[in-house]
Structures are given as C-alpha cells and as structure tokens.
Amino acid sequence: MIDYTNFDRVFGSMDGFPYGRKALQEADNHRRTLGGVLFIDKVLAALGFAKASKMYPPKSEAVLRDLHEQITKSGSIEDHHKLSVIFYILLDFDEDQADSFAHRAGVPTKYQIFMRGLWNMDHQAYAVALEHLAHPSLQAEFADDIVTTLVRHGSPDEDYTLPLAYFHTVQPVLKSLLAIELLFDAMVRSNVSEALAFSRTRPDAMREQLFQRLVADVLDERRGAETAERACELAALPFDAVEEGWFTTFLTTGAGKKLKVAKDTLMMRQIAVGQVSSAGEKGSWGTVMEGFKVGSGGRA
C-alpha cells in the first residue's frame, strides 16, 4: 500500500504539472460560474480545510506540496476522506494516475465514484457527473447544491433532463428553499402534472406557494403560443378541493389577477370540470382558446 503522506510517491515527477495559466483561468471561470465556490471547495470546507480551499488550484509545486501536507497531516480527518481529496487532485493530473493511486491506496470505490462526479461538476461536464452522482451506492451528499447547479448551468435551452433525472434517481431530501424552487420550476416547464404531484409532497404553507408558482409560470404570456397549450393542460388537471380554491382565488383576487389570460383560464377550468357546457351560452372551448391565444400574445 502506498504511503499517501509521501508527496513524491503520490504525485511523482512534476514534469506534467497540470496547473498552467490556461488551467488556472478555467478553474477561476468555473468557480465564478458556480457562484464563487467549486464542489471541491465545499468538500474541503466540510472536512475542516476551509483555508486549504484557497490553495486550490495550486499555482506552483510548492503550493501543491503545502496543500498535500495540510490534508495528510490533519489528525482529525479519517484516512478515506484524505485519500478522496488526493484522488480528486490527481484527476487533474491524469485519470490513469488517479486510478492507480486509488488502487494502491485502497480508496473505497464509492468515494472514487463520488469524487469523480464532483470533479466533473467542477469541470462543467454535467452529463458525465450525473452518471457518477446518481450511483446507487452513494448517499445524497451536497444534493441541494447539485440540483441548483444542474438546473442553472446543466440545462441549456430549458432542457431539464439532468436535474430531473438526478432527483428521480437519487430521491434526495432537499433542504434549501432555493433548490426546491429551482427543481419545481424545472418540473413545471417539463411536466405540469409532475410539478403538481411534487407540490403535494410539501408542507401546507409551501404547497400553496408552489401551486401559485405553477399557475403563474404556466400562464406567463411571454411564452407566446406555448402558453395556450400549457394552460389547457393546467385547466384539465385533477385539482383537489383545496387546490381548486387556491386556483380560483389566485386568478380572481390574488397576484394572478394581473395576468392577461386570467379570465380565459378560469373559463377553461369551468369548461373542463363541467361547470360550463363546452357549447353553452358563455362560449365554446374553441372560442375561449382563440381569445386565450390573443390575450397571451399568440396568433388568433
């Protein structure tokens, strides 16, 4: 077994030192993209190495040696956590070198999977990161941060496949309101029925807030013709009695009253639940839809 406290045995020759100007600039850019904190920073802070995070990425061999010493000499951190951090750093050098170290040092497989996932998150390779972070052997560590990052940065053109796949596979218990709201918004824009089901799993106070958020997002007229299609789906959802009240209140006296399509949406709902005949005095579904499209900025 390799002596992981021996810097030269771990890193070998510095001929291929990976932290050149380009690599340092990329790390700075990625850190800024992620709100000033990489996932390796979060790991180091969680392990009590907050000061060490300021040394990553190391700008010279001397800084790398200092970082390695701070990690390995700590008496309060378990060995597998130290090995995991070293494994992450070695991924910057070479994947084969990292794998060789993991084998010789006995880095537990689940820690290799997890750190490889975080490494790919920090390098904005989100699809590859998900392959590791959704592994069944892992606990949902940093789940709020992972969801937030995947929604904000791993979902180009509002394709929320990655964050939704992570959530459904891992089924983490999200703690931060930000992560919950971002995940919910991703659900609303991907599947309105799924978003409604998710809102029902929240405490009552938050549930009402999410329900209103759902209605407001679906009826956002800035989405043009898409708004009419999604509003049809919304109006046909199987609301329970409480949600029915929230829906009506939000669109008649609440913040939703200001939406241009509030009245048309209420009419669509009344038709959907049979309160108004689809061919009754107050207009057919088709007539309401035409008016709705005009109100939402779509074509009549």
PDB file of C-alpha atoms in Angstrom:
ATOM      1  CA  MET A   1       0.000   0.000   0.000  1.00  0.00           C
ATOM      2  CA  ILE A   2       1.297   3.411  -0.954  1.00  0.00           C
ATOM      3  CA  ASP A   3       2.275   5.892   1.759  1.00  0.00           C
ATOM      4  CA  TYR A   4      -0.127   8.696   0.889  1.00  0.00           C
ATOM      5  CA  THR A   5       1.763  11.122   3.161  1.00  0.00           C
ATOM      6  CA  ASN A   6       4.795  10.874   0.852  1.00  0.00           C
ATOM      7  CA  PHE A   7       4.294  13.616  -1.717  1.00  0.00           C
ATOM      8  CA  ASP A   8       6.796  12.253  -4.243  1.00  0.00           C
ATOM      9  CA  ARG A   9       5.329   8.751  -4.089  1.00  0.00           C
ATOM     10  CA  VAL A  10       1.847  10.113  -4.674  1.00  0.00           C
ATOM     11  CA  PHE A  11       2.477  12.680  -7.400  1.00  0.00           C
ATOM     12  CA  GLY A  12       5.725  11.513  -8.919  1.00  0.00           C
ATOM     13  CA  SER A  13       7.508  13.722 -11.416  1.00  0.00           C
ATOM     14  CA  MET A  14       6.301  17.284 -11.794  1.00  0.00           C
ATOM     15  CA  ASP A  15       7.176  17.337 -15.496  1.00  0.00           C
ATOM     16  CA  GLY A  16       3.472  17.202 -16.309  1.00  0.00           C
ATOM     17  CA  PHE A  17       2.358  19.794 -13.764  1.00  0.00           C
ATOM     18  CA  PRO A  18      -1.259  20.428 -14.852  1.00  0.00           C
ATOM     19  CA  TYR A  19      -1.858  23.835 -13.352  1.00  0.00           C
ATOM     20  CA  GLY A  20      -0.634  26.122 -16.082  1.00  0.00           C
ATOM     21  CA  ARG A  21      -2.112  29.509 -16.902  1.00  0.00           C
ATOM     22  CA  LYS A  22      -4.932  28.068 -19.009  1.00  0.00           C
ATOM     23  CA  ALA A  23      -5.937  25.560 -16.334  1.00  0.00           C
ATOM     24  CA  LEU A  24      -5.908  28.229 -13.640  1.00  0.00           C
ATOM     25  CA  GLN A  25      -8.051  30.554 -15.755  1.00  0.00           C
ATOM     26  CA  GLU A  26     -10.540  27.772 -16.447  1.00  0.00           C
ATOM     27  CA  ALA A  27     -10.777  26.961 -12.745  1.00  0.00           C
ATOM     28  CA  ASP A  28     -11.396  30.630 -11.949  1.00  0.00           C
ATOM     29  CA  ASN A  29     -14.078  30.808 -14.637  1.00  0.00           C
ATOM     30  CA  HIS A  30     -15.772  27.657 -13.373  1.00  0.00           C
ATOM     31  CA  ARG A  31     -15.651  28.953  -9.801  1.00  0.00           C
ATOM     32  CA  ARG A  32     -17.304  32.212 -10.849  1.00  0.00           C
ATOM     33  CA  THR A  33     -19.946  30.300 -12.797  1.00  0.00           C
ATOM     34  CA  LEU A  34     -20.750  28.267  -9.703  1.00  0.00           C
ATOM     35  CA  GLY A  35     -21.207  31.315  -7.513  1.00  0.00           C
ATOM     36  CA  GLY A  36     -17.619  31.546  -6.331  1.00  0.00           C
ATOM     37  CA  VAL A  37     -17.404  28.034  -4.844  1.00  0.00           C
ATOM     38  CA  LEU A  38     -16.350  24.809  -6.531  1.00  0.00           C
ATOM     39  CA  PHE A  39     -17.566  21.480  -5.213  1.00  0.00           C
ATOM     40  CA  ILE A  40     -14.025  20.646  -4.085  1.00  0.00           C
ATOM     41  CA  ASP A  41     -14.190  23.849  -2.011  1.00  0.00           C
ATOM     42  CA  LYS A  42     -17.358  22.520  -0.364  1.00  0.00           C
ATOM     43  CA  VAL A  43     -15.654  19.196   0.368  1.00  0.00           C
ATOM     44  CA  LEU A  44     -12.593  20.851   1.884  1.00  0.00           C
ATOM     45  CA  ALA A  45     -14.759  23.157   3.998  1.00  0.00           C
ATOM     46  CA  ALA A  46     -16.867  20.228   5.211  1.00  0.00           C
ATOM     47  CA  LEU A  47     -13.683  18.424   6.264  1.00  0.00           C
ATOM     48  CA  GLY A  48     -12.387  21.462   8.117  1.00  0.00           C
ATOM     49  CA  PHE A  49      -9.928  22.524   5.411  1.00  0.00           C
ATOM     50  CA  ALA A  50     -11.531  25.876   4.590  1.00  0.00           C
ATOM     51  CA  LYS A  51      -8.121  27.555   4.353  1.00  0.00           C
ATOM     52  CA  ALA A  52      -6.860  24.801   2.079  1.00  0.00           C
ATOM     53  CA  SER A  53      -9.625  25.538  -0.432  1.00  0.00           C
ATOM     54  CA  LYS A  54      -7.958  28.883  -1.100  1.00  0.00           C
ATOM     55  CA  MET A  55      -4.916  26.944  -2.280  1.00  0.00           C
ATOM     56  CA  TYR A  56      -6.840  25.104  -4.993  1.00  0.00           C
ATOM     57  CA  PRO A  57      -5.939  25.005  -7.751  1.00  0.00           C
ATOM     58  CA  PRO A  58      -2.282  25.230  -6.684  1.00  0.00           C
ATOM     59  CA  LYS A  59      -0.305  27.735  -8.704  1.00  0.00           C
ATOM     60  CA  SER A  60       3.020  26.001  -8.177  1.00  0.00           C
ATOM     61  CA  GLU A  61       4.576  22.768  -6.977  1.00  0.00           C
ATOM     62  CA  ALA A  62       5.355  24.440  -3.655  1.00  0.00           C
ATOM     63  CA  VAL A  63       1.700  25.305  -3.131  1.00  0.00           C
ATOM     64  CA  LEU A  64       0.685  21.773  -4.081  1.00  0.00           C
ATOM     65  CA  ARG A  65       3.142  20.360  -1.557  1.00  0.00           C
ATOM     66  CA  ASP A  66       1.721  22.652   1.117  1.00  0.00           C
ATOM     67  CA  LEU A  67      -1.843  21.645   0.227  1.00  0.00           C
ATOM     68  CA  HIS A  68      -0.922  17.961   0.352  1.00  0.00           C
ATOM     69  CA  GLU A  69       0.731  18.402   3.735  1.00  0.00           C
ATOM     70  CA  GLN A  70      -2.244  20.222   5.212  1.00  0.00           C
ATOM     71  CA  ILE A  71      -4.540  17.424   4.100  1.00  0.00           C
ATOM     72  CA  THR A  72      -2.385  14.487   5.153  1.00  0.00           C
ATOM     73  CA  LYS A  73      -1.129  15.855   8.466  1.00  0.00           C
ATOM     74  CA  SER A  74      -4.560  16.569   9.912  1.00  0.00           C
ATOM     75  CA  GLY A  75      -5.242  14.331  12.883  1.00  0.00           C
ATOM     76  CA  SER A  76      -8.998  14.913  12.956  1.00  0.00           C
ATOM     77  CA  ILE A  77      -9.879  13.647   9.465  1.00  0.00           C
ATOM     78  CA  GLU A  78     -10.374   9.991   8.629  1.00  0.00           C
ATOM     79  CA  ASP A  79      -7.978   8.465   6.121  1.00  0.00           C
ATOM     80  CA  HIS A  80     -10.601   7.701   3.468  1.00  0.00           C
ATOM     81  CA  HIS A  81     -11.555  11.377   3.364  1.00  0.00           C
ATOM     82  CA  LYS A  82      -7.923  12.420   2.940  1.00  0.00           C
ATOM     83  CA  LEU A  83      -7.480   9.830   0.204  1.00  0.00           C
ATOM     84  CA  SER A  84     -10.599  11.076  -1.550  1.00  0.00           C
ATOM     85  CA  VAL A  85      -9.287  14.630  -1.752  1.00  0.00           C
ATOM     86  CA  ILE A  86      -5.939  13.446  -3.068  1.00  0.00           C
ATOM     87  CA  PHE A  87      -7.770  11.309  -5.628  1.00  0.00           C
ATOM     88  CA  TYR A  88      -9.686  14.388  -6.814  1.00  0.00           C
ATOM     89  CA  ILE A  89      -6.442  16.364  -7.207  1.00  0.00           C
ATOM     90  CA  LEU A  90      -4.817  13.501  -9.126  1.00  0.00           C
ATOM     91  CA  LEU A  91      -7.687  13.585 -11.614  1.00  0.00           C
ATOM     92  CA  ASP A  92      -6.277  16.961 -12.627  1.00  0.00           C
ATOM     93  CA  PHE A  93      -3.013  15.216 -13.493  1.00  0.00           C
ATOM     94  CA  ASP A  94      -4.206  12.106 -15.281  1.00  0.00           C
ATOM     95  CA  GLU A  95      -7.124   9.734 -14.913  1.00  0.00           C
ATOM     96  CA  ASP A  96      -4.883   6.672 -15.076  1.00  0.00           C
ATOM     97  CA  GLN A  97      -2.624   8.118 -12.398  1.00  0.00           C
ATOM     98  CA  ALA A  98      -5.658   8.782 -10.185  1.00  0.00           C
ATOM     99  CA  ASP A  99      -6.956   5.256 -10.721  1.00  0.00           C
ATOM    100  CA  SER A 100      -3.548   3.771  -9.948  1.00  0.00           C
ATOM    101  CA  PHE A 101      -3.359   5.758  -6.714  1.00  0.00           C
ATOM    102  CA  ALA A 102      -6.870   4.683  -5.749  1.00  0.00           C
ATOM    103  CA  HIS A 103      -5.933   1.044  -6.253  1.00  0.00           C
ATOM    104  CA  ARG A 104      -2.631   1.253  -4.374  1.00  0.00           C
ATOM    105  CA  ALA A 105      -4.010   3.377  -1.537  1.00  0.00           C
ATOM    106  CA  GLY A 106      -7.263   1.472  -1.167  1.00  0.00           C
ATOM    107  CA  VAL A 107      -9.607   4.398  -1.810  1.00  0.00           C
ATOM    108  CA  PRO A 108     -13.114   2.969  -1.267  1.00  0.00           C
ATOM    109  CA  THR A 109     -14.984   2.597  -4.553  1.00  0.00           C
ATOM    110  CA  LYS A 110     -17.920   4.747  -3.512  1.00  0.00           C
ATOM    111  CA  TYR A 111     -15.577   7.627  -2.658  1.00  0.00           C
ATOM    112  CA  GLN A 112     -13.916   7.309  -6.043  1.00  0.00           C
ATOM    113  CA  ILE A 113     -17.329   7.479  -7.725  1.00  0.00           C
ATOM    114  CA  PHE A 114     -18.416  10.457  -5.659  1.00  0.00           C
ATOM    115  CA  MET A 115     -15.245  12.488  -6.107  1.00  0.00           C
ATOM    116  CA  ARG A 116     -15.167  11.747  -9.821  1.00  0.00           C
ATOM    117  CA  GLY A 117     -18.717  13.057 -10.000  1.00  0.00           C
ATOM    118  CA  LEU A 118     -17.794  16.259  -8.174  1.00  0.00           C
ATOM    119  CA  TRP A 119     -14.702  16.670 -10.340  1.00  0.00           C
ATOM    120  CA  ASN A 120     -16.883  16.562 -13.442  1.00  0.00           C
ATOM    121  CA  MET A 121     -19.335  19.029 -11.869  1.00  0.00           C
ATOM    122  CA  ASP A 122     -16.448  21.421 -11.279  1.00  0.00           C
ATOM    123  CA  HIS A 123     -15.382  20.982 -14.909  1.00  0.00           C
ATOM    124  CA  GLN A 124     -18.952  21.540 -16.170  1.00  0.00           C
ATOM    125  CA  ALA A 125     -19.215  18.034 -17.618  1.00  0.00           C
ATOM    126  CA  TYR A 126     -22.674  17.666 -16.131  1.00  0.00           C
ATOM    127  CA  ALA A 127     -23.920  14.608 -18.023  1.00  0.00           C
ATOM    128  CA  VAL A 128     -20.803  12.651 -17.051  1.00  0.00           C
ATOM    129  CA  ALA A 129     -21.080  13.925 -13.481  1.00  0.00           C
ATOM    130  CA  LEU A 130     -24.641  12.632 -13.249  1.00  0.00           C
ATOM    131  CA  GLU A 131     -23.535   9.140 -14.255  1.00  0.00           C
ATOM    132  CA  HIS A 132     -21.464   9.060 -11.071  1.00  0.00           C
ATOM    133  CA  LEU A 133     -23.515  11.134  -8.626  1.00  0.00           C
ATOM    134  CA  ALA A 134     -26.668   9.093  -9.283  1.00  0.00           C
ATOM    135  CA  HIS A 135     -24.866   5.833  -8.481  1.00  0.00           C
ATOM    136  CA  PRO A 136     -26.931   3.676  -6.085  1.00  0.00           C
ATOM    137  CA  SER A 137     -24.005   3.215  -3.687  1.00  0.00           C
ATOM    138  CA  LEU A 138     -23.898   6.918  -2.824  1.00  0.00           C
ATOM    139  CA  GLN A 139     -25.723   8.944  -0.230  1.00  0.00           C
ATOM    140  CA  ALA A 140     -27.247  12.238  -1.330  1.00  0.00           C
ATOM    141  CA  GLU A 141     -24.362  14.484  -0.277  1.00  0.00           C
ATOM    142  CA  PHE A 142     -24.493  18.118  -1.486  1.00  0.00           C
ATOM    143  CA  ALA A 143     -27.869  17.324  -3.085  1.00  0.00           C
ATOM    144  CA  ASP A 144     -29.162  20.906  -2.844  1.00  0.00           C
ATOM    145  CA  ASP A 145     -26.029  22.250  -4.497  1.00  0.00           C
ATOM    146  CA  ILE A 146     -26.100  19.579  -7.190  1.00  0.00           C
ATOM    147  CA  VAL A 147     -29.737  20.270  -8.052  1.00  0.00           C
ATOM    148  CA  THR A 148     -29.148  24.026  -8.081  1.00  0.00           C
ATOM    149  CA  THR A 149     -26.134  23.676 -10.366  1.00  0.00           C
ATOM    150  CA  LEU A 150     -27.810  21.244 -12.757  1.00  0.00           C
ATOM    151  CA  VAL A 151     -30.863  23.480 -13.127  1.00  0.00           C
ATOM    152  CA  ARG A 152     -28.913  26.709 -13.546  1.00  0.00           C
ATOM    153  CA  HIS A 153     -25.973  25.509 -15.596  1.00  0.00           C
ATOM    154  CA  GLY A 154     -26.678  21.984 -16.828  1.00  0.00           C
ATOM    155  CA  SER A 155     -29.973  22.724 -18.568  1.00  0.00           C
ATOM    156  CA  PRO A 156     -29.333  24.534 -21.875  1.00  0.00           C
ATOM    157  CA  ASP A 157     -32.429  25.664 -23.772  1.00  0.00           C
ATOM    158  CA  GLU A 158     -34.585  24.746 -20.769  1.00  0.00           C
ATOM    159  CA  ASP A 159     -33.863  21.047 -21.182  1.00  0.00           C
ATOM    160  CA  TYR A 160     -34.103  19.942 -17.564  1.00  0.00           C
ATOM    161  CA  THR A 161     -33.355  16.275 -18.187  1.00  0.00           C
ATOM    162  CA  LEU A 162     -30.275  16.193 -15.958  1.00  0.00           C
ATOM    163  CA  PRO A 163     -31.645  17.749 -12.739  1.00  0.00           C
ATOM    164  CA  LEU A 164     -34.896  15.801 -13.022  1.00  0.00           C
ATOM    165  CA  ALA A 165     -33.019  12.566 -13.672  1.00  0.00           C
ATOM    166  CA  TYR A 166     -30.836  13.227 -10.624  1.00  0.00           C
ATOM    167  CA  PHE A 167     -33.849  13.950  -8.437  1.00  0.00           C
ATOM    168  CA  HIS A 168     -35.870  10.930  -9.520  1.00  0.00           C
ATOM    169  CA  THR A 169     -32.902   8.554  -9.316  1.00  0.00           C
ATOM    170  CA  VAL A 170     -31.386   9.710  -6.039  1.00  0.00           C
ATOM    171  CA  GLN A 171     -34.612  10.964  -4.413  1.00  0.00           C
ATOM    172  CA  PRO A 172     -32.756  13.380  -2.104  1.00  0.00           C
ATOM    173  CA  VAL A 173     -34.418  15.266   0.719  1.00  0.00           C
ATOM    174  CA  LEU A 174     -33.842  18.855  -0.352  1.00  0.00           C
ATOM    175  CA  LYS A 175     -33.381  21.356   2.458  1.00  0.00           C
ATOM    176  CA  SER A 176     -32.877  24.758   0.870  1.00  0.00           C
ATOM    177  CA  LEU A 177     -35.803  26.751  -0.461  1.00  0.00           C
ATOM    178  CA  LEU A 178     -33.717  27.787  -3.462  1.00  0.00           C
ATOM    179  CA  ALA A 179     -33.091  24.192  -4.553  1.00  0.00           C
ATOM    180  CA  ILE A 180     -36.748  23.271  -4.063  1.00  0.00           C
ATOM    181  CA  GLU A 181     -37.971  26.232  -6.091  1.00  0.00           C
ATOM    182  CA  LEU A 182     -35.475  25.685  -8.896  1.00  0.00           C
ATOM    183  CA  LEU A 183     -36.339  21.998  -9.102  1.00  0.00           C
ATOM    184  CA  PHE A 184     -40.045  22.826  -9.052  1.00  0.00           C
ATOM    185  CA  ASP A 185     -39.633  25.382 -11.851  1.00  0.00           C
ATOM    186  CA  ALA A 186     -37.831  22.720 -13.892  1.00  0.00           C
ATOM    187  CA  MET A 187     -40.746  20.361 -13.321  1.00  0.00           C
ATOM    188  CA  VAL A 188     -43.317  22.993 -14.278  1.00  0.00           C
ATOM    189  CA  ARG A 189     -41.569  23.662 -17.572  1.00  0.00           C
ATOM    190  CA  SER A 190     -41.151  19.967 -18.297  1.00  0.00           C
ATOM    191  CA  ASN A 191     -44.333  18.313 -16.993  1.00  0.00           C
ATOM    192  CA  VAL A 192     -47.133  20.248 -15.309  1.00  0.00           C
ATOM    193  CA  SER A 193     -48.711  17.111 -13.827  1.00  0.00           C
ATOM    194  CA  GLU A 194     -45.414  16.091 -12.268  1.00  0.00           C
ATOM    195  CA  ALA A 195     -44.988  19.547 -10.767  1.00  0.00           C
ATOM    196  CA  LEU A 196     -48.457  19.392  -9.209  1.00  0.00           C
ATOM    197  CA  ALA A 197     -47.675  15.980  -7.703  1.00  0.00           C
ATOM    198  CA  PHE A 198     -44.401  17.314  -6.278  1.00  0.00           C
ATOM    199  CA  SER A 199     -46.135  20.306  -4.689  1.00  0.00           C
ATOM    200  CA  ARG A 200     -48.421  17.920  -2.823  1.00  0.00           C
ATOM    201  CA  THR A 201     -45.419  16.432  -1.008  1.00  0.00           C
ATOM    202  CA  ARG A 202     -44.536  19.778   0.599  1.00  0.00           C
ATOM    203  CA  PRO A 203     -45.848  21.215   3.908  1.00  0.00           C
ATOM    204  CA  ASP A 204     -49.127  23.115   3.515  1.00  0.00           C
ATOM    205  CA  ALA A 205     -47.669  26.642   3.585  1.00  0.00           C
ATOM    206  CA  MET A 206     -45.036  25.831   0.974  1.00  0.00           C
ATOM    207  CA  ARG A 207     -47.500  23.751  -1.012  1.00  0.00           C
ATOM    208  CA  GLU A 208     -49.739  26.772  -1.621  1.00  0.00           C
ATOM    209  CA  GLN A 209     -46.761  28.913  -2.618  1.00  0.00           C
ATOM    210  CA  LEU A 210     -45.601  26.277  -5.105  1.00  0.00           C
ATOM    211  CA  PHE A 211     -49.104  25.891  -6.504  1.00  0.00           C
ATOM    212  CA  GLN A 212     -49.297  29.628  -7.163  1.00  0.00           C
ATOM    213  CA  ARG A 213     -45.834  29.479  -8.675  1.00  0.00           C
ATOM    214  CA  LEU A 214     -47.015  26.714 -11.004  1.00  0.00           C
ATOM    215  CA  VAL A 215     -50.045  28.678 -12.211  1.00  0.00           C
ATOM    216  CA  ALA A 216     -48.049  31.889 -12.692  1.00  0.00           C
ATOM    217  CA  ASP A 217     -45.320  30.122 -14.671  1.00  0.00           C
ATOM    218  CA  VAL A 218     -47.730  28.255 -16.921  1.00  0.00           C
ATOM    219  CA  LEU A 219     -49.691  31.421 -17.692  1.00  0.00           C
ATOM    220  CA  ASP A 220     -46.636  33.580 -18.354  1.00  0.00           C
ATOM    221  CA  GLU A 221     -47.668  35.275 -21.605  1.00  0.00           C
ATOM    222  CA  ARG A 222     -44.037  35.817 -22.579  1.00  0.00           C
ATOM    223  CA  ARG A 223     -44.004  32.206 -23.755  1.00  0.00           C
ATOM    224  CA  GLY A 224     -46.436  33.049 -26.545  1.00  0.00           C
ATOM    225  CA  ALA A 225     -48.362  30.228 -28.208  1.00  0.00           C
ATOM    226  CA  GLU A 226     -46.794  27.711 -25.843  1.00  0.00           C
ATOM    227  CA  THR A 227     -48.697  29.348 -23.012  1.00  0.00           C
ATOM    228  CA  ALA A 228     -52.066  28.395 -24.523  1.00  0.00           C
ATOM    229  CA  GLU A 229     -51.079  24.744 -24.878  1.00  0.00           C
ATOM    230  CA  ARG A 230     -49.753  24.508 -21.342  1.00  0.00           C
ATOM    231  CA  ALA A 231     -52.765  26.352 -19.966  1.00  0.00           C
ATOM    232  CA  CYS A 232     -55.042  23.679 -21.471  1.00  0.00           C
ATOM    233  CA  GLU A 233     -53.100  21.055 -19.563  1.00  0.00           C
ATOM    234  CA  LEU A 234     -53.259  23.133 -16.393  1.00  0.00           C
ATOM    235  CA  ALA A 235     -57.004  23.695 -16.680  1.00  0.00           C
ATOM    236  CA  ALA A 236     -57.629  19.961 -17.059  1.00  0.00           C
ATOM    237  CA  LEU A 237     -55.581  18.846 -14.050  1.00  0.00           C
ATOM    238  CA  PRO A 238     -57.384  16.917 -11.281  1.00  0.00           C
ATOM    239  CA  PHE A 239     -57.220  19.539  -8.544  1.00  0.00           C
ATOM    240  CA  ASP A 240     -58.456  18.599  -5.096  1.00  0.00           C
ATOM    241  CA  ALA A 241     -60.869  20.902  -3.253  1.00  0.00           C
ATOM    242  CA  VAL A 242     -58.088  22.917  -1.626  1.00  0.00           C
ATOM    243  CA  GLU A 243     -56.251  23.434  -4.908  1.00  0.00           C
ATOM    244  CA  GLU A 244     -59.493  24.389  -6.621  1.00  0.00           C
ATOM    245  CA  GLY A 245     -59.910  27.180  -4.089  1.00  0.00           C
ATOM    246  CA  TRP A 246     -56.318  28.317  -4.468  1.00  0.00           C
ATOM    247  CA  PHE A 247     -56.681  28.343  -8.256  1.00  0.00           C
ATOM    248  CA  THR A 248     -59.813  30.491  -8.226  1.00  0.00           C
ATOM    249  CA  THR A 249     -58.551  32.867  -5.558  1.00  0.00           C
ATOM    250  CA  PHE A 250     -55.179  33.336  -7.221  1.00  0.00           C
ATOM    251  CA  LEU A 251     -56.747  34.276 -10.563  1.00  0.00           C
ATOM    252  CA  THR A 252     -59.602  36.423  -9.219  1.00  0.00           C
ATOM    253  CA  THR A 253     -58.282  38.316  -6.200  1.00  0.00           C
ATOM    254  CA  GLY A 254     -54.658  37.210  -5.874  1.00  0.00           C
ATOM    255  CA  ALA A 255     -51.495  38.118  -7.746  1.00  0.00           C
ATOM    256  CA  GLY A 256     -52.654  36.072 -10.727  1.00  0.00           C
ATOM    257  CA  LYS A 257     -55.478  38.516 -11.366  1.00  0.00           C
ATOM    258  CA  LYS A 258     -52.955  40.721 -13.157  1.00  0.00           C
ATOM    259  CA  LEU A 259     -52.234  38.030 -15.746  1.00  0.00           C
ATOM    260  CA  LYS A 260     -53.754  38.913 -19.123  1.00  0.00           C
ATOM    261  CA  VAL A 261     -55.186  35.419 -19.535  1.00  0.00           C
ATOM    262  CA  ALA A 262     -56.602  35.003 -16.013  1.00  0.00           C
ATOM    263  CA  LYS A 263     -60.262  35.223 -17.045  1.00  0.00           C
ATOM    264  CA  ASP A 264     -59.836  32.922 -20.054  1.00  0.00           C
ATOM    265  CA  THR A 265     -58.039  30.392 -17.892  1.00  0.00           C
ATOM    266  CA  LEU A 266     -60.851  30.400 -15.351  1.00  0.00           C
ATOM    267  CA  MET A 267     -63.332  29.839 -18.173  1.00  0.00           C
ATOM    268  CA  MET A 268     -61.238  26.951 -19.464  1.00  0.00           C
ATOM    269  CA  ARG A 269     -61.257  25.440 -15.996  1.00  0.00           C
ATOM    270  CA  GLN A 270     -65.033  25.797 -15.689  1.00  0.00           C
ATOM    271  CA  ILE A 271     -65.489  24.019 -19.009  1.00  0.00           C
ATOM    272  CA  ALA A 272     -63.011  21.303 -18.025  1.00  0.00           C
ATOM    273  CA  VAL A 273     -64.836  20.476 -14.774  1.00  0.00           C
ATOM    274  CA  GLY A 274     -68.295  20.757 -16.320  1.00  0.00           C
ATOM    275  CA  GLN A 275     -69.400  23.959 -14.631  1.00  0.00           C
ATOM    276  CA  VAL A 276     -69.959  25.462 -18.083  1.00  0.00           C
ATOM    277  CA  SER A 277     -71.008  23.487 -21.132  1.00  0.00           C
ATOM    278  CA  SER A 278     -68.387  23.343 -23.854  1.00  0.00           C
ATOM    279  CA  ALA A 279     -71.073  24.647 -26.192  1.00  0.00           C
ATOM    280  CA  GLY A 280     -73.016  26.705 -23.637  1.00  0.00           C
ATOM    281  CA  GLU A 281     -74.037  30.287 -23.504  1.00  0.00           C
ATOM    282  CA  LYS A 282     -70.686  31.531 -22.271  1.00  0.00           C
ATOM    283  CA  GLY A 283     -68.777  30.199 -25.241  1.00  0.00           C
ATOM    284  CA  SER A 284     -67.216  27.010 -26.502  1.00  0.00           C
ATOM    285  CA  TRP A 285     -63.768  25.673 -25.676  1.00  0.00           C
ATOM    286  CA  GLY A 286     -62.566  26.699 -29.128  1.00  0.00           C
ATOM    287  CA  THR A 287     -63.811  30.246 -28.664  1.00  0.00           C
ATOM    288  CA  VAL A 288     -62.091  30.531 -25.301  1.00  0.00           C
ATOM    289  CA  MET A 289     -58.873  29.164 -26.799  1.00  0.00           C
ATOM    290  CA  GLU A 290     -58.937  31.740 -29.581  1.00  0.00           C
ATOM    291  CA  GLY A 291     -59.391  34.518 -27.064  1.00  0.00           C
ATOM    292  CA  PHE A 292     -56.716  32.999 -24.885  1.00  0.00           C
ATOM    293  CA  LYS A 293     -54.185  32.984 -27.712  1.00  0.00           C
ATOM    294  CA  VAL A 294     -54.873  36.616 -28.444  1.00  0.00           C
ATOM    295  CA  GLY A 295     -54.534  37.539 -24.775  1.00  0.00           C
ATOM    296  CA  SER A 296     -51.264  35.651 -24.392  1.00  0.00           C
ATOM    297  CA  GLY A 297     -49.707  37.234 -27.441  1.00  0.00           C
ATOM    298  CA  GLY A 298     -50.118  34.223 -29.721  1.00  0.00           C
ATOM    299  CA  ARG A 299     -51.852  34.098 -33.036  1.00  0.00           C
ATOM    300  CA  ALA A 300     -55.612  34.187 -33.135  1.00  0.00           C
TER     301      ALA A 300
END
